[in-house]
Coordinates of C-alpha atoms in Angstrom, one line a residue:
X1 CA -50.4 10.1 -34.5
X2 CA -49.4 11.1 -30.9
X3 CA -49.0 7.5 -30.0
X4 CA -46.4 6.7 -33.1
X5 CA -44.1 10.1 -32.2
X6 CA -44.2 9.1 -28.5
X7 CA -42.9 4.8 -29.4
X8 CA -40.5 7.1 -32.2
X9 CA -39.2 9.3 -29.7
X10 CA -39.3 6.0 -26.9
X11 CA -37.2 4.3 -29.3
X12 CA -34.5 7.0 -30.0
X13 CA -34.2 7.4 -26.5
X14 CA -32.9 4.1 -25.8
X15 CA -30.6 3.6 -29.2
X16 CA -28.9 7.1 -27.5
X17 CA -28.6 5.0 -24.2
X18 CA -27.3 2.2 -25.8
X19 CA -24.6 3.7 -27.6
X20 CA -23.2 6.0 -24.5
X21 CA -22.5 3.1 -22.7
X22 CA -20.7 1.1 -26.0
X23 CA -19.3 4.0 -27.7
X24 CA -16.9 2.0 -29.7
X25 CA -19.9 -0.4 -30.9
X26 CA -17.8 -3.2 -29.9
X27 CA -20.6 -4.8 -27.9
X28 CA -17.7 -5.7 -24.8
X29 CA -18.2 -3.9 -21.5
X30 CA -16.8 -0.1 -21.8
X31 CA -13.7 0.4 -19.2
X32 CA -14.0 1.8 -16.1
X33 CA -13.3 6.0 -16.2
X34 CA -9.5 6.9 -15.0
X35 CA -9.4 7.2 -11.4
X36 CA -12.7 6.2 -10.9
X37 CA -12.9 4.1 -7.2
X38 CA -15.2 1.4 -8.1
X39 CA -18.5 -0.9 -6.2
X40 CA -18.0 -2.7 -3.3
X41 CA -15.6 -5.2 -4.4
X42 CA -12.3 -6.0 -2.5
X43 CA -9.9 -5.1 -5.6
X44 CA -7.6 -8.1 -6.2
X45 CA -6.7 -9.4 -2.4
X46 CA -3.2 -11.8 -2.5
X47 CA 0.5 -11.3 -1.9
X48 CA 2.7 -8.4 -4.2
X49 CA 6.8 -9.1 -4.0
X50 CA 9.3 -8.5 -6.1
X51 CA 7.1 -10.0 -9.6
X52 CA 5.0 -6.3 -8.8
X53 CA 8.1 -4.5 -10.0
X54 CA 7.4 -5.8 -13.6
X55 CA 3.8 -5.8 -13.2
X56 CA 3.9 -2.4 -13.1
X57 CA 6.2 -1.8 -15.8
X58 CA 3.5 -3.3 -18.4
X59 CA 0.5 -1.5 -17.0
X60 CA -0.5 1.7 -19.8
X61 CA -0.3 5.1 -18.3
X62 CA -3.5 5.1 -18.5
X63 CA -4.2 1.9 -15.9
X64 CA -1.5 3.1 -13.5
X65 CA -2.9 6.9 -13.7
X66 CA -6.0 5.6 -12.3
X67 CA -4.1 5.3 -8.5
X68 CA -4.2 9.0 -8.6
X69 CA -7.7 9.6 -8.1
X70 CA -8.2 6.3 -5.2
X71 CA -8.3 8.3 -2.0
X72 CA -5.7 6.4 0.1
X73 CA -3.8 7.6 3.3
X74 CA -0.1 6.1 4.2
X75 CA 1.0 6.4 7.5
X76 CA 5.0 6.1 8.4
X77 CA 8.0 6.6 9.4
X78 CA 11.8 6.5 7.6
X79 CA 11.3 4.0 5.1
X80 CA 7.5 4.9 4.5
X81 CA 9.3 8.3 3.0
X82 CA 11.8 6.3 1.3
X83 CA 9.2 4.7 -0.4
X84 CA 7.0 7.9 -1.3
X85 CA 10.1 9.8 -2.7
X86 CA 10.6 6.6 -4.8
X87 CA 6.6 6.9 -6.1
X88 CA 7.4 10.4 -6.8
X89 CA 10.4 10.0 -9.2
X90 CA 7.6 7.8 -10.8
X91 CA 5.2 10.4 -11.1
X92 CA 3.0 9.2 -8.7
X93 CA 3.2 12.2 -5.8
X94 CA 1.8 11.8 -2.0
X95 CA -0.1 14.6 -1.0
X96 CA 0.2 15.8 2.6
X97 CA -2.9 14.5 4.7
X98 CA -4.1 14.9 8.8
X99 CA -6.7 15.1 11.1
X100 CA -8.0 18.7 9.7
X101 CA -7.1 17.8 5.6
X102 CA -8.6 14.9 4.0
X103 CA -6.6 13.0 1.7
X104 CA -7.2 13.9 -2.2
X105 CA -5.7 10.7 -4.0
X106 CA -2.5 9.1 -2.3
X107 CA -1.9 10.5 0.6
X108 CA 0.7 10.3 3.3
X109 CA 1.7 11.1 6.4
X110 CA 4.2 10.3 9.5
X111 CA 3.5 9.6 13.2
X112 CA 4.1 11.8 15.7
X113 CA 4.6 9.1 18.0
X114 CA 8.2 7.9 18.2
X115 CA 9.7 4.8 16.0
X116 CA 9.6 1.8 19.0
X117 CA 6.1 2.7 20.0
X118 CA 3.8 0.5 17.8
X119 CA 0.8 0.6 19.6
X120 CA 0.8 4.5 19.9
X121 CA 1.3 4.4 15.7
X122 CA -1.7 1.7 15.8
X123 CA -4.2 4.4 17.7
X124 CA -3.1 6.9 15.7
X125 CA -3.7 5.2 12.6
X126 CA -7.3 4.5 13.5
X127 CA -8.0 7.9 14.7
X128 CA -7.0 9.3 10.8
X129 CA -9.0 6.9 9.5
X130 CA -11.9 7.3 11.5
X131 CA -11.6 11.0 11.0
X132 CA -11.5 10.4 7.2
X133 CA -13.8 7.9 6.6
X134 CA -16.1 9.7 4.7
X135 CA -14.0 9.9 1.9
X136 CA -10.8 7.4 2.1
X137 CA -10.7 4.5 0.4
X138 CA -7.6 2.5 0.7
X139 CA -5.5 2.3 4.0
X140 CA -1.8 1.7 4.2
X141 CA 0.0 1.2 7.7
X142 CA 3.6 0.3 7.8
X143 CA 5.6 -0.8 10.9
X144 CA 9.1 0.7 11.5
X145 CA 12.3 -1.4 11.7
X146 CA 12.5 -0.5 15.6
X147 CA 8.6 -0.9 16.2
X148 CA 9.2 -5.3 16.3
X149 CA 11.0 -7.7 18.6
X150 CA 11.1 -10.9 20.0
X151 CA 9.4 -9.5 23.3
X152 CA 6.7 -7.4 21.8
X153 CA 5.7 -9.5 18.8
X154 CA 2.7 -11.6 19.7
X155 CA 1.2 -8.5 21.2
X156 CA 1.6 -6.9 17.8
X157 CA -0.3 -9.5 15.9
X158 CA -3.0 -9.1 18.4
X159 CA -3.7 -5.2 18.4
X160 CA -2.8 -5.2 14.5
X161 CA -5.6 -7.5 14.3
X162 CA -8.1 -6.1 16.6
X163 CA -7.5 -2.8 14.8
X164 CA -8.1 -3.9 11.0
X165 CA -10.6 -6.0 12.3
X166 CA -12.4 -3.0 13.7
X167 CA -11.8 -0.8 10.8
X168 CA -13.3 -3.1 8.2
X169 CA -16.5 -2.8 10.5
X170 CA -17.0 1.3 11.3
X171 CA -15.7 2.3 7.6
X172 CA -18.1 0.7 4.8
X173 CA -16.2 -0.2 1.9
X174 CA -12.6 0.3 3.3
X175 CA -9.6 -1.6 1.7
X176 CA -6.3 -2.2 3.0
X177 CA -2.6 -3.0 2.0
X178 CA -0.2 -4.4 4.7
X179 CA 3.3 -3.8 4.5
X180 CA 5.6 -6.5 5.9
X181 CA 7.9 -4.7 8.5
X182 CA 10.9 -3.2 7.0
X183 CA 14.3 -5.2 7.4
X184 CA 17.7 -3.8 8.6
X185 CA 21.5 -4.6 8.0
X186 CA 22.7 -7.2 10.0
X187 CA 26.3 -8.4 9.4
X188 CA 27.3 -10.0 12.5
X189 CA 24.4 -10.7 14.0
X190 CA 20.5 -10.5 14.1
X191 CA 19.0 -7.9 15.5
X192 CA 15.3 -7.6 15.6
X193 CA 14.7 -9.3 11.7
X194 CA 13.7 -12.7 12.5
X195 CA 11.0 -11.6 14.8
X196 CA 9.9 -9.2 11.8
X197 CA 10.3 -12.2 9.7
X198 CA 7.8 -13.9 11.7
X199 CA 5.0 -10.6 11.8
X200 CA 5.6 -10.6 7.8
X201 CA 4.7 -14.6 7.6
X202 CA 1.7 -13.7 10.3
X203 CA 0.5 -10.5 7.9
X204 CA 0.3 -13.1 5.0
X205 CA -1.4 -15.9 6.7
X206 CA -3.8 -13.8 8.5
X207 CA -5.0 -11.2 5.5
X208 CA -4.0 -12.6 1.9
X209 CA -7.1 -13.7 0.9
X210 CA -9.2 -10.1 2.1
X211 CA -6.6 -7.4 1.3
X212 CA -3.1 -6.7 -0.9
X213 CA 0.4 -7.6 1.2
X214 CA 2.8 -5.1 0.1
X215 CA 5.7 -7.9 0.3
X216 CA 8.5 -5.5 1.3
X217 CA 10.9 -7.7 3.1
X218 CA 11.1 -10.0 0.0
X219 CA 11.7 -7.4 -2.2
X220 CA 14.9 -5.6 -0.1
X221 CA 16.1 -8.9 0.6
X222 CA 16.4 -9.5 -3.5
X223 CA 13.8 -12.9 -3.0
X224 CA 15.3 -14.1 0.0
X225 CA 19.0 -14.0 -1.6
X226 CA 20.4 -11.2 1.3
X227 CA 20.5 -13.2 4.9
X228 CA 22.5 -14.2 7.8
X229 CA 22.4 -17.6 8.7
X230 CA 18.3 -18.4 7.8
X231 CA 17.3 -14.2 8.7
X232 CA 16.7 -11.5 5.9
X233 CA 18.3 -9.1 5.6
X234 CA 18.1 -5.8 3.5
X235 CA 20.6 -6.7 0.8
X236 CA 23.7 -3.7 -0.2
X237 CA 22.6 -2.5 -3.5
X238 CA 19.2 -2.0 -1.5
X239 CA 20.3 0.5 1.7
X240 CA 21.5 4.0 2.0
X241 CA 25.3 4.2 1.4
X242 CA 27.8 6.8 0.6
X243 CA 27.3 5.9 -2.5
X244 CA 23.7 5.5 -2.8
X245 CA 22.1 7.5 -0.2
X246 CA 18.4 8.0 1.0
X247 CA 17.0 10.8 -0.6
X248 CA 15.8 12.4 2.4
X249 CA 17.2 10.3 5.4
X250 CA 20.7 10.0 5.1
X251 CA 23.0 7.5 5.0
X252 CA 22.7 4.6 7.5
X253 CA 24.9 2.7 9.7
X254 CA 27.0 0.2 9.2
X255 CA 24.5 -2.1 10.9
X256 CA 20.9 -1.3 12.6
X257 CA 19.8 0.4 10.1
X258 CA 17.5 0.1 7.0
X259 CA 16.8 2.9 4.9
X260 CA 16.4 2.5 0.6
X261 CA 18.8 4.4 -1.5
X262 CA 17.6 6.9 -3.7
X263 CA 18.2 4.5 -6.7
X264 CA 16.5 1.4 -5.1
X265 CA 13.3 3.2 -3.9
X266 CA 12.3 4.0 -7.6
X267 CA 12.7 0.5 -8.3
X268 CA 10.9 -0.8 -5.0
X269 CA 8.0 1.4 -4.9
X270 CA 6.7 0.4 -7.8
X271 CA 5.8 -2.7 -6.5
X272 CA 3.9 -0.6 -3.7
X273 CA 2.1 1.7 -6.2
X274 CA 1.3 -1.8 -7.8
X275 CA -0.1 -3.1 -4.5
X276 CA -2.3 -0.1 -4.4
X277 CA -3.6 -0.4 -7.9
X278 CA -4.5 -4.1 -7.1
X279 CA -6.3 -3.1 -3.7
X280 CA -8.8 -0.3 -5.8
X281 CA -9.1 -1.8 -8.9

C-alpha cells in the first residue's frame, strides 16, 4: 500500500513538472522570461545598420522590453547622449552608472577624460568594467568624432584590440557592441572621416563574427548616400540645426561637427537598442 501511494505521488510530481515548464500544452519550448540575461551564448554576433531601424519596429513590446532588465553600461561622449535621449523618447531610459553604482539595466555614462584622448577613454572603460563585472552583462564603448585621425589610427586598432581582447578574458560571459566612430559635416573638405571610415571597416573585420557592430556611420550617412568625393559624411536631415537641434548639445557648426537632431536620434537609436537586443538575446 505504501509502495503504490509513494509511485502515485512519484507520478504526480512529475505530470506538475511537466506542465510548469509547457504551460500552454503546446509541447514547443516555453519562451524565455522578459528581461531574463540568458546561458553563455554570444547573442546574435554580425553587423546592425540602417535595416535595425525596421527590425525594431516589428519586435512586440514584449521582445524589445526584455533590453530593460540586460545589465549593460555605455560609455560616451556628445553623440553617445544624442543617442540615449533618442532611446529614451522610445521608452527605453539609461540609468546613471560609475565606479561606486552598478548599472541596473542600460546604463550609461560619460568620460571624464577629454574628447581627443582615446586612450585615456579606453582605460577608463576597462576600469568600469572591471569594477562591475560582477553584474554587467553587455559592454558598449563609442569613440568620439575628435578621438580618430590619420596619425593616431593604427594605434587605435591596436589598444582597442588589446582591450576587448582582455576583457573577454577577466569578465566570464561578457558581450559587446562596437559602435563605428561617429561622422562629422564636411562640406569643403575632409576632416578626420576617412580615417574613421577606415576604424569602422577595421571594427567590422576584426569583431563581426564574436560581437554586434552598432553600424552608426552607415546609418547618419543615409547608406552611404551623404559623402564628399568617396568620404561619409553625416547627411543634413541627420545633424543638429536651427531647425532640428540636439536635444541636449546644441546646434553644431557649419562644418566639424556631428551631433543628431532631436528628430533623427529617435529614429537612429533604434537601431542601437536593436544592437543591444541582438547582443543579450
Amino acid at each position: 500500500m505504501k509502495k503504490l501511494l509513494f509511485l502515485a505521488l512519484l507520478t504526480g510530481f512529475f505530470a506538475c513538472s511537466k506542465s510548469g515548464t509547457d504551460p500552454d500544452g503546446s509541447g514547443d519550448p516555453d519562451p524565455e522570461p522578459i528581461g531574463e540575461q540568458t546561458g553563455p551564448g554570444k547573442g546574435e554576433p554580425g553587423i546592425v545598420g540602417m535595416s535595425g531601424i525596421e527590425a525594431w519596429d516589428k519586435l512586440t513590446s514584449a521582445e524589445r522590453n526584455r533590453v530593460k532588465g540586460w545589465n549593460a553600461i555605455f560609455m560616451h561622449q556628445s553623440v553617445g547622449g544624442d543617442l540615449e535621449d533618442g532611446a529614451e523618447a522610445n521608452g527605453f531610459k539609461f540609468e546613471y552608472f560609475d565606479l561606486a553604482s552598478a548599472p541596473k539595466g542600460p546604463s550609461g555614462n560619460v568620460f571624464s577624460v577629454s574628447n581627443g584622448d582615446p586612450m585615456g577613454k579606453m582605460a577608463e572603460f576597462k576600469k568600469n568594467v572591471i569594477a562591475h563585472q560582477a553584474s554587467v552583462k553587455i559592454a558598449i564603448f563609442k569613440f568620439g568624432y575628435a578621438d580618430i585621425s590619420d596619425t593616431n589610427k593604427e594605434d587605435i586598432k591596436t589598444a582597442y584590440k588589446k582591450m576587448i581582447d582582455e576583457l573577454r578574458t577577466q569578465v566570464t560571459g561578457i558581450r559587446f557592441v562596437h559602435i563605428t566612430p561617429p561622422l562629422i559635416y564636411i562640406v569643403t573638405r575632409d576632416d578626420g572621416n576617412a580615417a574613421k571610415m577606415n576604424v569602422a571597416q577595421w571594427m567590422k573585420d576584426t569583431f563581426k563574427d564574436k560581437d554586434v557592430i552598432y553600424e552608426l556611420q552607415q546609418i547618419e550617412s543615409n547608406n552611404g548616400t551623404c559623402k564628399l568625393g568617396n568620404v561619409l559624411r553625416i547627411c543634413d536631415e541627420n545633424r543638429s540645426t536651427a531647425g532640428c537641434s540636439s536635444k541636449n548639445q546644441g546646434v553644431d557648426a557649419a562644418e566639424g561637427q556631428g551631433h543628431l537632431c532631436g528628430k533623427a536620434a529617435v529614429r537612429i537609436s533604434k537601431a542601437f537598442l536593436m544592437s543591444i537586443y541582438n547582443a543579450g538575446k
